[in-house]
Short mmCIF file of C-alpha atoms in Angstrom, two decimals:
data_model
loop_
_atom_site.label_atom_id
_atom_site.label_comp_id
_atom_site.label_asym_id
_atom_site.label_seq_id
_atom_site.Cartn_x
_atom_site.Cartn_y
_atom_site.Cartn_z
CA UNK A 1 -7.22 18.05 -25.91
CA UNK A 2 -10.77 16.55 -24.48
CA UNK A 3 -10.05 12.58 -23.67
CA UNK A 4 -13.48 10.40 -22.15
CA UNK A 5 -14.56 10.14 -18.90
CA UNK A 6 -13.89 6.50 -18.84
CA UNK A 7 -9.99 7.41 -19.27
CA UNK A 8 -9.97 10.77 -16.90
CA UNK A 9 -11.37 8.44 -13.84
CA UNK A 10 -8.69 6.05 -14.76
CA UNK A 11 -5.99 8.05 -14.37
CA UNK A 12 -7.42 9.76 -11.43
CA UNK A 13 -7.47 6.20 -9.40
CA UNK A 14 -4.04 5.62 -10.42
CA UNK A 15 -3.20 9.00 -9.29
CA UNK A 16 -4.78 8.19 -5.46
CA UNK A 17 -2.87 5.07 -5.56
CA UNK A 18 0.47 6.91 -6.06
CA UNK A 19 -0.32 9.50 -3.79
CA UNK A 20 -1.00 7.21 -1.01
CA UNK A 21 2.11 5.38 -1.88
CA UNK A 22 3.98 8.34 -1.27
CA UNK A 23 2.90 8.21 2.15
CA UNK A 24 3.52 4.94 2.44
CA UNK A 25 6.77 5.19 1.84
CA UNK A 26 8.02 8.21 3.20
CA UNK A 27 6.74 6.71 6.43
CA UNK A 28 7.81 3.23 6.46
CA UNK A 29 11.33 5.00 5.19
CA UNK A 30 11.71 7.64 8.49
CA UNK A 31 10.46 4.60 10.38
CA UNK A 32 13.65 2.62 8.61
CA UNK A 33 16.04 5.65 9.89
CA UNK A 34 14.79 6.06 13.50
CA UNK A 35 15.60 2.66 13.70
CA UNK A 36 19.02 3.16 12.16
CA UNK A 37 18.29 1.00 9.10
CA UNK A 38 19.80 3.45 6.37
CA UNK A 39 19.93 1.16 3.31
CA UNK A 40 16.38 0.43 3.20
CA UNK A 41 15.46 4.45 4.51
CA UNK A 42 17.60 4.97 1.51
CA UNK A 43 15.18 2.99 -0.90
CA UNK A 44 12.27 3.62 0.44
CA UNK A 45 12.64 6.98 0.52
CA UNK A 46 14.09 7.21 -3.20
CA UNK A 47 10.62 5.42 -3.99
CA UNK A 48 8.80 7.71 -2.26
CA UNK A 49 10.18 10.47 -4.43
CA UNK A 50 9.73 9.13 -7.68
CA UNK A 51 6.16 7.74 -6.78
CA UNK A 52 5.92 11.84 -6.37
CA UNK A 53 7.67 12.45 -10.07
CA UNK A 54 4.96 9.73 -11.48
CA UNK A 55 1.79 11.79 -9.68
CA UNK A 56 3.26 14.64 -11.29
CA UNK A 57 3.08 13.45 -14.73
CA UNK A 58 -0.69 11.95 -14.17
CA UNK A 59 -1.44 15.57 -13.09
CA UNK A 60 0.36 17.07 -15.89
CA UNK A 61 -1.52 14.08 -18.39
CA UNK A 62 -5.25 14.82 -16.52
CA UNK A 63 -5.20 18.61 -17.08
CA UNK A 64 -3.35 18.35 -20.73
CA UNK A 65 -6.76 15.98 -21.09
CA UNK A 66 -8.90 18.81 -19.59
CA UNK A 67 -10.09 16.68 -16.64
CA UNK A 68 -9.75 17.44 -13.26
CA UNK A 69 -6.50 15.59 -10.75
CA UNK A 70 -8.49 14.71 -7.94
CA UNK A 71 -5.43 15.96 -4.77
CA UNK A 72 -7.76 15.34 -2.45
CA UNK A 73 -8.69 11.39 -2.21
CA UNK A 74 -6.26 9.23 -0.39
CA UNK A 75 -6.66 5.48 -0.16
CA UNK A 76 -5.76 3.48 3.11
CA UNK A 77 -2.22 3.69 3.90
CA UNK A 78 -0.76 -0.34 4.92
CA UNK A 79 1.92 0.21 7.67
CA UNK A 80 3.91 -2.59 9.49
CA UNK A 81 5.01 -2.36 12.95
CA UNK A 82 8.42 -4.39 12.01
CA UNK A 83 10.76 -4.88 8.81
CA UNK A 84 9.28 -8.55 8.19
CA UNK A 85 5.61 -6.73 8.28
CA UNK A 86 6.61 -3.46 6.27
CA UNK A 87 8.46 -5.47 3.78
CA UNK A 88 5.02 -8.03 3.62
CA UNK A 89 3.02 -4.97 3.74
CA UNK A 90 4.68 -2.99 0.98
CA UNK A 91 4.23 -6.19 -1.23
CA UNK A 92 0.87 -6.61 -0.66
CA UNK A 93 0.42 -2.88 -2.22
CA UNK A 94 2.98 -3.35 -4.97
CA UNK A 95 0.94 -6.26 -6.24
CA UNK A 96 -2.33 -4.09 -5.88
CA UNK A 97 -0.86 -1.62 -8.18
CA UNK A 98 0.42 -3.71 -10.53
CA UNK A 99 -2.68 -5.15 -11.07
CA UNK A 100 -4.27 -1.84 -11.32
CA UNK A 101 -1.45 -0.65 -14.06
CA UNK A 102 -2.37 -3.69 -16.30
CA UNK A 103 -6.23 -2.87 -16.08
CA UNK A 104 -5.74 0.98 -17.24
CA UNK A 105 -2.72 0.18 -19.57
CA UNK A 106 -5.72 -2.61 -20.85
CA UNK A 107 -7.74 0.03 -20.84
CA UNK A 108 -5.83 2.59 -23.09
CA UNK A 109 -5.41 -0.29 -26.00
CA UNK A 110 -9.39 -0.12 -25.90
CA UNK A 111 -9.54 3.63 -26.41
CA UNK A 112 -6.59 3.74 -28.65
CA UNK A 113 -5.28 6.38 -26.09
CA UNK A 114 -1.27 5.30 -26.60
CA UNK A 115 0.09 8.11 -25.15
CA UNK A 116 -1.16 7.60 -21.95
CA UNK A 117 -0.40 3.49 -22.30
CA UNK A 118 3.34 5.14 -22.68
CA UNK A 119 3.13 6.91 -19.56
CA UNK A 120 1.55 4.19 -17.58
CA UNK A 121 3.96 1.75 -18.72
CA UNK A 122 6.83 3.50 -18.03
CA UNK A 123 5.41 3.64 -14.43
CA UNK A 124 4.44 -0.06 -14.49
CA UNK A 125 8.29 -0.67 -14.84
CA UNK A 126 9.18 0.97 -11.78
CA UNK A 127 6.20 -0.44 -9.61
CA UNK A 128 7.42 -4.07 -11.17
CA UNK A 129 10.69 -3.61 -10.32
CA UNK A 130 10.60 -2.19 -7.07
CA UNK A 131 8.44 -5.56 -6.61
CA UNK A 132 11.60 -7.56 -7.24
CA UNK A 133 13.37 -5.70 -5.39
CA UNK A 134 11.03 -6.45 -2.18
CA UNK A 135 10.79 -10.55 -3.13
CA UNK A 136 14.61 -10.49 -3.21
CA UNK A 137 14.69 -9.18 0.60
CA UNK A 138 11.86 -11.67 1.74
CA UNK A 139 14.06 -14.30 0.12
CA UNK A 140 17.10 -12.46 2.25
CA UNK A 141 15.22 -12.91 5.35
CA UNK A 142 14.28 -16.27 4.35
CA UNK A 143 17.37 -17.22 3.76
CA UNK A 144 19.48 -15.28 6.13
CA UNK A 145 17.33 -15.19 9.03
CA UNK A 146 16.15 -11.88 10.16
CA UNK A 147 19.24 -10.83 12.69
CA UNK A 148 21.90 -11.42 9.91
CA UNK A 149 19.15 -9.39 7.35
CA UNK A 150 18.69 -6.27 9.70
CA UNK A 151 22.55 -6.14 10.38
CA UNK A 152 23.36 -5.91 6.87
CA UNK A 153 21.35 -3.15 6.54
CA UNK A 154 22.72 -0.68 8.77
CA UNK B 1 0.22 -3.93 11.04
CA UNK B 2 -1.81 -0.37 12.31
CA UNK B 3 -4.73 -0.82 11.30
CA UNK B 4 -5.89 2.92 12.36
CA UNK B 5 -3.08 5.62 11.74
CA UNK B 6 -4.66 8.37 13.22
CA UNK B 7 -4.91 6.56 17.03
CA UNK B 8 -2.20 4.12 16.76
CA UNK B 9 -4.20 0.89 16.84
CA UNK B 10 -2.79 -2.60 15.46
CA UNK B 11 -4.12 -5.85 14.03
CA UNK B 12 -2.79 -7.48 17.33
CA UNK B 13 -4.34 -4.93 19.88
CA UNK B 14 -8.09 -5.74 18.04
CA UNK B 15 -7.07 -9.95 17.94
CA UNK B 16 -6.87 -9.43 21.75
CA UNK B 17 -9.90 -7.16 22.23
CA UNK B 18 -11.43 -10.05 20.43
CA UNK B 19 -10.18 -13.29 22.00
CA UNK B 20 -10.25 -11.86 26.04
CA UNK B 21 -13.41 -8.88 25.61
CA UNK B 22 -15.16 -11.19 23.13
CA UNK B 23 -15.47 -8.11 20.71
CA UNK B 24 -17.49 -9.11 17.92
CA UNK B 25 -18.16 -6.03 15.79
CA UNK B 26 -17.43 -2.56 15.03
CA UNK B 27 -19.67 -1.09 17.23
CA UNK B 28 -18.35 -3.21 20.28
CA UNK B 29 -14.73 -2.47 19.64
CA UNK B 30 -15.76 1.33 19.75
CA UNK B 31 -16.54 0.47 23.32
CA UNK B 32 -12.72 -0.02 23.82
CA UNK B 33 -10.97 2.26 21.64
CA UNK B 34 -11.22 4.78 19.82
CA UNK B 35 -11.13 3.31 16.29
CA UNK B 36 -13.11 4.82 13.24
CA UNK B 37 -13.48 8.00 15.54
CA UNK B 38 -11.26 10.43 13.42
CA UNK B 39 -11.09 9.89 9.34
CA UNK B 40 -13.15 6.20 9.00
CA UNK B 41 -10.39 4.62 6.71
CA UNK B 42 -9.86 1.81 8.83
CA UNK B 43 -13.31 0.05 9.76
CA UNK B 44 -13.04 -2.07 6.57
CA UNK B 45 -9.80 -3.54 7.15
CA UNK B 46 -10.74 -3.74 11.25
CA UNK B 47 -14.28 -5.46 10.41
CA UNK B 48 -12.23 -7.63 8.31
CA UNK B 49 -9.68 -8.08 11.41
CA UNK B 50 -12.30 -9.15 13.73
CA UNK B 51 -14.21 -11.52 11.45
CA UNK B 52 -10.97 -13.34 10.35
CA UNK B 53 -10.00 -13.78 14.37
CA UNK B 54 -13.42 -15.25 15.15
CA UNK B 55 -13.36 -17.83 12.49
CA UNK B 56 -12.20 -21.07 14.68
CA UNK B 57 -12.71 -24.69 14.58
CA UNK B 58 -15.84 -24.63 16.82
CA UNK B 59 -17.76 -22.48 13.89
CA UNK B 60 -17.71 -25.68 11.56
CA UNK B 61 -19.38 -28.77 12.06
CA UNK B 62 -18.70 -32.15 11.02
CA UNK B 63 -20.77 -33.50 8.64
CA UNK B 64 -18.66 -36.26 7.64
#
């Protein structure tokens, strides 16, 4: 089924930010374990993954649409050097996407596309929620203070 | 935060390059290390590193 062009390059950004937030996390997560921190290596690498299950299905939607999944482009990866700074970091590119879900989900409405609007709000659910989850542990640290923080996660 | 993956270089280690070398562009932080040399990604966010250590109170004048 042929879509526009206007939609295909859509979904092609969104697909380079998930696949650079795949790297993002899978890194910031092994960081996480060679530092012993196993909760959050736990949920950053279970984001990881299913930032990898959502590429798949914007592959799966750009070829059922006869474009072409652009693989090969790869935005700027945003990695901390401590848990304050991955945690801040990780925001900072949760909020990017976000942004970027509502724009194409926008988008979709406009070219009555509501299929993909399914797809891409499905995702937006996850990226908005793994938000929360990252404001609840800069309130934690807030809160806590960062020794007390890193200790419960071990 | 790295700023440049691919040879290990941080926000901090260019904020230093800046405030003791007096590094003021890309081109001058090259001099140092060995930033931009591999895939490019990072001279955006280091160009914006740079310009945002420079900006002090001596760069505005009072006009009140």
């Amino acid at each position: 089924m042929q879509s526009t062009s206007t939609i295909l390059s859509m979904l092609n950004e969104v697909l380079t930010t998930e696949l650079t937030s795949i790297n993002q996390y899978f890194l910031h997560a092994r960081m996480y374990k060679n530092w012993g921190f196993n909760t959050l290596n736990d949920k950053c690498y279970k984001k990881s993954i299913m930032d990898m299950k959502q590429a798949d299905k914007l592959i799966e939607r750009i070829l059922f649409l006869e474009g072409l999944p652009n693989l090969q482009r790869l935005g700027a990866l945003s990695i901390g050097e401590h848990t304050v700074e991955m945690i801040k970091c990780d925001t900072g590119v949760q909020i990017t996407q976000i942004e970027q879900m509502k724009t194409a989900i926008a988008l979709c409405e406009t070219e009555k596309d509501y299929v993909t609007r399914e797809l891409l709000t499905e995702i937006l659910e996850h990226e908005e929620e793994h938000l929360d989850w990252l404001e609840t542990q800069d309130y934690q640290i807030q809160n806590m203070g960062i020794d007390k923080y890193l200790q419960a996660q071990l | 935060m790295f700023v440049c993956l691919c040879k290990g270089i941080t926000d901090s280690d260019i904020q230093q390059l800046v405030l003791e070398h007096g590094v003021g562009s890309i081109r001058e932080l090259k001099q140092h290390v060995a930033l931009g040399s591999e895939c490019g990604t990072c001279t955006k966010v280091a160009q914006m590193v740079i310009d945002n250590t420079i900006i002090d109170e001596t760069l505005f004048k009072n006009v009140g």
